Amino acid sequence: MDILNKVRNFREEENRLKWEGTFAEYLTIVKDRKEVAQTAHSRVYNMIKSSGLVEKDGNRLYQFFGEEIFGLEESIERLVEEYFHPAAKRLEVRKRILLLMGPVSGGKSTIVTLLKRGLENYSKTDEGAVYAIKGCPMHEDPLHLIPQNLRKDFLEGYGIRIEGSLSPLNSMRLEQEYDGEIENVLVERIFFSEDKRVGIGTFTPSDPKSQDIADLTGSIDFSTIAEFGSESDPRAYRFDGELNKANRGMMEFQEMLKLDEKFLWHLLSLTQEGNFKAGRFALISADELIVAHTNETEYRSFISNKKNEALHSRIIVMPIPYNLKVSQEECIYEKMIKESDMTHVHIAPHALKVAAIFSVLTRLEDSKKQGVDTVKKMRLYDGENVEGFNQMDVEELKKEFPNEGMNGIDPRYVINRISSAIIRKEVSSINALDVLRSLKDGLDQHASISQADRDKYMNYIAIARKEFDEIAKKEVQKAFVYSYEESAISLMDNYLDNVEAYCNKNKLRDLLTGEEMNPDEKLMRSIEEQIGISENAKKAFREEILIRLSAYARSGKRFDYNSHERLREAIQKKLFADLKDVVKITTSSKTPDESHLKKVNEVIARLIDEHGYNSISANELLRYVGSLLNR
């Protein structure tokens, strides 16, 4: 289907969704579908909930944010459960400004953008349908037409509570156009749109000397004064401020705390009473979610100013820290790259991972918990198994620094440095070393990094390099060992047979000759030494393996290659140690013989086919690992 057909179908669908009728006809819709009369906060909450909810690792994952926000599951859960949910139930929380506070490029703007785009789409569904008095510039709720003295009866008959008063303009229209007969007032279905300024408003602070309060609340149209005779005539007023246009939906304040005081005071009555002052009229009712975002420095400055105390209690602050999970940080970079013109560039496996390791390390606080260094903490946060620790320890670590993640390197810096690496290299492929080199070079150009932080960050780049060295060696090891998994399993089974015989003081039987043999001490030690098991500790380690083996057997499970992390690591290192000479010769020889050349080509093919490299990055990896082994 070509684009013009899609446009036509889209237009036809929009026309199909349109509805117009009298207030009397609208009441029949309300009677059948109470959700059309829900509040702005309720609409946002139901929109988020309608996308689905998944329980994972004790966290509630809201799929509404799933494809755009990474590693902030706890912050999102808190945002939904502590703000949107109670606000949807008309609790006091809805009378507060939602302030997202966090570091730059941490996801605040993305969350707000998702809410805005979500509301636009949700208003086109049956569950999120919104109706307004036709011709009203503020898209006013038709139920405001119900007189105050009849609203109790309406609540009893329809089960819907009405809040807010009819606006001055619609009060005049009701009398002049409809002779006071509310049942004949025309109602239409509206669709939220930020571009068309329907139900979504955005306000950005500018020069306080030139910015006019009319940007928020509308203004008098002086060209109509002669026609209507008075500034207090609603027809002589332009209800086109951002607060007017955001009615029924959502109002975003970008960098709200930078606003001049006269703008902030308008939010006092809007949040607490649901109305604001405009022109020479009585207070104008508005139902809208007010969301703002700022950084921590601006917020601290704001609360330290005594003049702002009245607003303090009307703000609910939701911290949005940086992501602290390496795997999720990779997803952030992948998303940013997909949105750029860099998609044609091959980014070698683990290039983004080392960048993510560096970024996360800069955001972590040093734990006081014994045995937990920053690297272990990083792995635990990412859900990895670390010997001697479990998820209970992770919860303790998080409690140690409640504001962890509010400082460190931001994702934009990393993407900028990746871009720089691509341009500098002038090839269609970059690897992990290119990224680390670019990150290192960029630290001197980062104006906001102190010398102390720069020294610390250089150390984190070194740690990320060490992590990559291990990853690279394992990657090449896997590629060199044909049927790697089978070789590893065979070696492990051999080790387990010997350990069982050693602990039970039994003999082993040679499969070929049938003769009895003592357990192969040389084989067992060659594996155990790979992970630093000393001669004195070997007996305890072997007994631990046997206990684990017996426990698996009693529960009907099979002890496999992944059942013991340290043993798996030892097996991998032993295999690689046995291969080192082959790898060294193959990767470092300037004039490889035919057999070596064949081996290199096989390894490169496997790196490309099974591990995601291209020919350039595969060759670079082989040369790098060869240099590591020759040191």
PDB file of N, CA and C in Angstrom, residues 489-501 520 523-528 533 538 541-542 545 567 570-571:
ATOM      1  N   ILE A 489      31.401 -29.300  27.987  1.00  0.00           N
ATOM      2  CA  ILE A 489      30.616 -30.301  28.741  1.00  0.00           C
ATOM      3  C   ILE A 489      31.428 -31.568  28.952  1.00  0.00           C
ATOM      4  N   SER A 490      32.166 -31.977  27.913  1.00  0.00           N
ATOM      5  CA  SER A 490      32.993 -33.183  28.016  1.00  0.00           C
ATOM      6  C   SER A 490      34.066 -33.018  29.091  1.00  0.00           C
ATOM      7  N   LEU A 491      34.715 -31.837  29.103  1.00  0.00           N
ATOM      8  CA  LEU A 491      35.748 -31.567  30.107  1.00  0.00           C
ATOM      9  C   LEU A 491      35.141 -31.517  31.504  1.00  0.00           C
ATOM     10  N   MET A 492      33.953 -30.929  31.638  1.00  0.00           N
ATOM     11  CA  MET A 492      33.303 -30.846  32.942  1.00  0.00           C
ATOM     12  C   MET A 492      32.914 -32.240  33.452  1.00  0.00           C
ATOM     13  N   ASP A 493      32.357 -33.050  32.562  1.00  0.00           N
ATOM     14  CA  ASP A 493      31.973 -34.410  32.974  1.00  0.00           C
ATOM     15  C   ASP A 493      33.187 -35.197  33.447  1.00  0.00           C
ATOM     16  N   ASN A 494      34.296 -35.020  32.753  1.00  0.00           N
ATOM     17  CA  ASN A 494      35.544 -35.689  33.138  1.00  0.00           C
ATOM     18  C   ASN A 494      35.992 -35.222  34.516  1.00  0.00           C
ATOM     19  N   TYR A 495      35.904 -33.910  34.738  1.00  0.00           N
ATOM     20  CA  TYR A 495      36.286 -33.344  36.034  1.00  0.00           C
ATOM     21  C   TYR A 495      35.372 -33.882  37.148  1.00  0.00           C
ATOM     22  N   LEU A 496      34.056 -33.910  36.898  1.00  0.00           N
ATOM     23  CA  LEU A 496      33.110 -34.383  37.912  1.00  0.00           C
ATOM     24  C   LEU A 496      33.343 -35.841  38.271  1.00  0.00           C
ATOM     25  N   ASP A 497      33.659 -36.664  37.268  1.00  0.00           N
ATOM     26  CA  ASP A 497      33.958 -38.082  37.539  1.00  0.00           C
ATOM     27  C   ASP A 497      35.152 -38.212  38.470  1.00  0.00           C
ATOM     28  N   ASN A 498      36.172 -37.406  38.202  1.00  0.00           N
ATOM     29  CA  ASN A 498      37.379 -37.453  39.028  1.00  0.00           C
ATOM     30  C   ASN A 498      37.129 -36.919  40.435  1.00  0.00           C
ATOM     31  N   VAL A 499      36.331 -35.838  40.551  1.00  0.00           N
ATOM     32  CA  VAL A 499      36.002 -35.269  41.855  1.00  0.00           C
ATOM     33  C   VAL A 499      35.211 -36.266  42.685  1.00  0.00           C
ATOM     34  N   GLU A 500      34.253 -36.949  42.057  1.00  0.00           N
ATOM     35  CA  GLU A 500      33.427 -37.931  42.769  1.00  0.00           C
ATOM     36  C   GLU A 500      34.299 -39.075  43.299  1.00  0.00           C
ATOM     37  N   ALA A 501      35.218 -39.536  42.462  1.00  0.00           N
ATOM     38  CA  ALA A 501      36.117 -40.619  42.881  1.00  0.00           C
ATOM     39  C   ALA A 501      37.047 -40.151  44.000  1.00  0.00           C
ATOM     40  N   ASP A 520      42.521 -38.321  38.480  1.00  0.00           N
ATOM     41  CA  ASP A 520      43.550 -37.563  37.770  1.00  0.00           C
ATOM     42  C   ASP A 520      43.766 -36.214  38.466  1.00  0.00           C
ATOM     43  N   LEU A 523      44.705 -33.238  36.163  1.00  0.00           N
ATOM     44  CA  LEU A 523      43.576 -32.647  35.433  1.00  0.00           C
ATOM     45  C   LEU A 523      42.762 -31.740  36.356  1.00  0.00           C
ATOM     46  N   MET A 524      42.433 -32.249  37.574  1.00  0.00           N
ATOM     47  CA  MET A 524      41.606 -31.467  38.504  1.00  0.00           C
ATOM     48  C   MET A 524      42.292 -30.159  38.878  1.00  0.00           C
ATOM     49  N   ARG A 525      43.598 -30.210  39.154  1.00  0.00           N
ATOM     50  CA  ARG A 525      44.312 -28.998  39.550  1.00  0.00           C
ATOM     51  C   ARG A 525      44.437 -28.010  38.386  1.00  0.00           C
ATOM     52  N   SER A 526      44.600 -28.548  37.162  1.00  0.00           N
ATOM     53  CA  SER A 526      44.733 -27.662  36.006  1.00  0.00           C
ATOM     54  C   SER A 526      43.461 -26.847  35.792  1.00  0.00           C
ATOM     55  N   ILE A 527      42.319 -27.388  36.202  1.00  0.00           N
ATOM     56  CA  ILE A 527      41.045 -26.672  36.086  1.00  0.00           C
ATOM     57  C   ILE A 527      40.860 -25.724  37.275  1.00  0.00           C
ATOM     58  N   GLU A 528      41.126 -26.232  38.486  1.00  0.00           N
ATOM     59  CA  GLU A 528      40.897 -25.433  39.701  1.00  0.00           C
ATOM     60  C   GLU A 528      41.808 -24.211  39.786  1.00  0.00           C
ATOM     61  N   ILE A 533      41.921 -21.542  42.998  1.00  0.00           N
ATOM     62  CA  ILE A 533      41.748 -22.496  44.106  1.00  0.00           C
ATOM     63  C   ILE A 533      43.129 -23.018  44.509  1.00  0.00           C
ATOM     64  N   LYS A 538      41.620 -26.980  47.785  1.00  0.00           N
ATOM     65  CA  LYS A 538      41.066 -27.854  46.745  1.00  0.00           C
ATOM     66  C   LYS A 538      40.064 -28.860  47.308  1.00  0.00           C
ATOM     67  N   PHE A 541      36.713 -27.238  47.994  1.00  0.00           N
ATOM     68  CA  PHE A 541      36.034 -26.894  46.737  1.00  0.00           C
ATOM     69  C   PHE A 541      35.418 -28.142  46.107  1.00  0.00           C
ATOM     70  N   ARG A 542      36.176 -29.226  46.107  1.00  0.00           N
ATOM     71  CA  ARG A 542      35.674 -30.471  45.503  1.00  0.00           C
ATOM     72  C   ARG A 542      34.480 -31.024  46.285  1.00  0.00           C
ATOM     73  N   ILE A 545      31.452 -29.067  45.366  1.00  0.00           N
ATOM     74  CA  ILE A 545      30.929 -29.509  44.056  1.00  0.00           C
ATOM     75  C   ILE A 545      30.124 -30.789  44.215  1.00  0.00           C
ATOM     76  N   LEU A 567      32.690 -23.090  38.574  1.00  0.00           N
ATOM     77  CA  LEU A 567      33.194 -24.248  37.832  1.00  0.00           C
ATOM     78  C   LEU A 567      33.117 -23.980  36.327  1.00  0.00           C
ATOM     79  N   ALA A 570      35.951 -21.827  35.394  1.00  0.00           N
ATOM     80  CA  ALA A 570      37.206 -22.582  35.398  1.00  0.00           C
ATOM     81  C   ALA A 570      37.343 -23.424  34.127  1.00  0.00           C
ATOM     82  N   ILE A 571      36.238 -24.051  33.711  1.00  0.00           N
ATOM     83  CA  ILE A 571      36.252 -24.884  32.499  1.00  0.00           C
ATOM     84  C   ILE A 571      36.577 -24.020  31.282  1.00  0.00           C
TER      85      ILE A 571
END
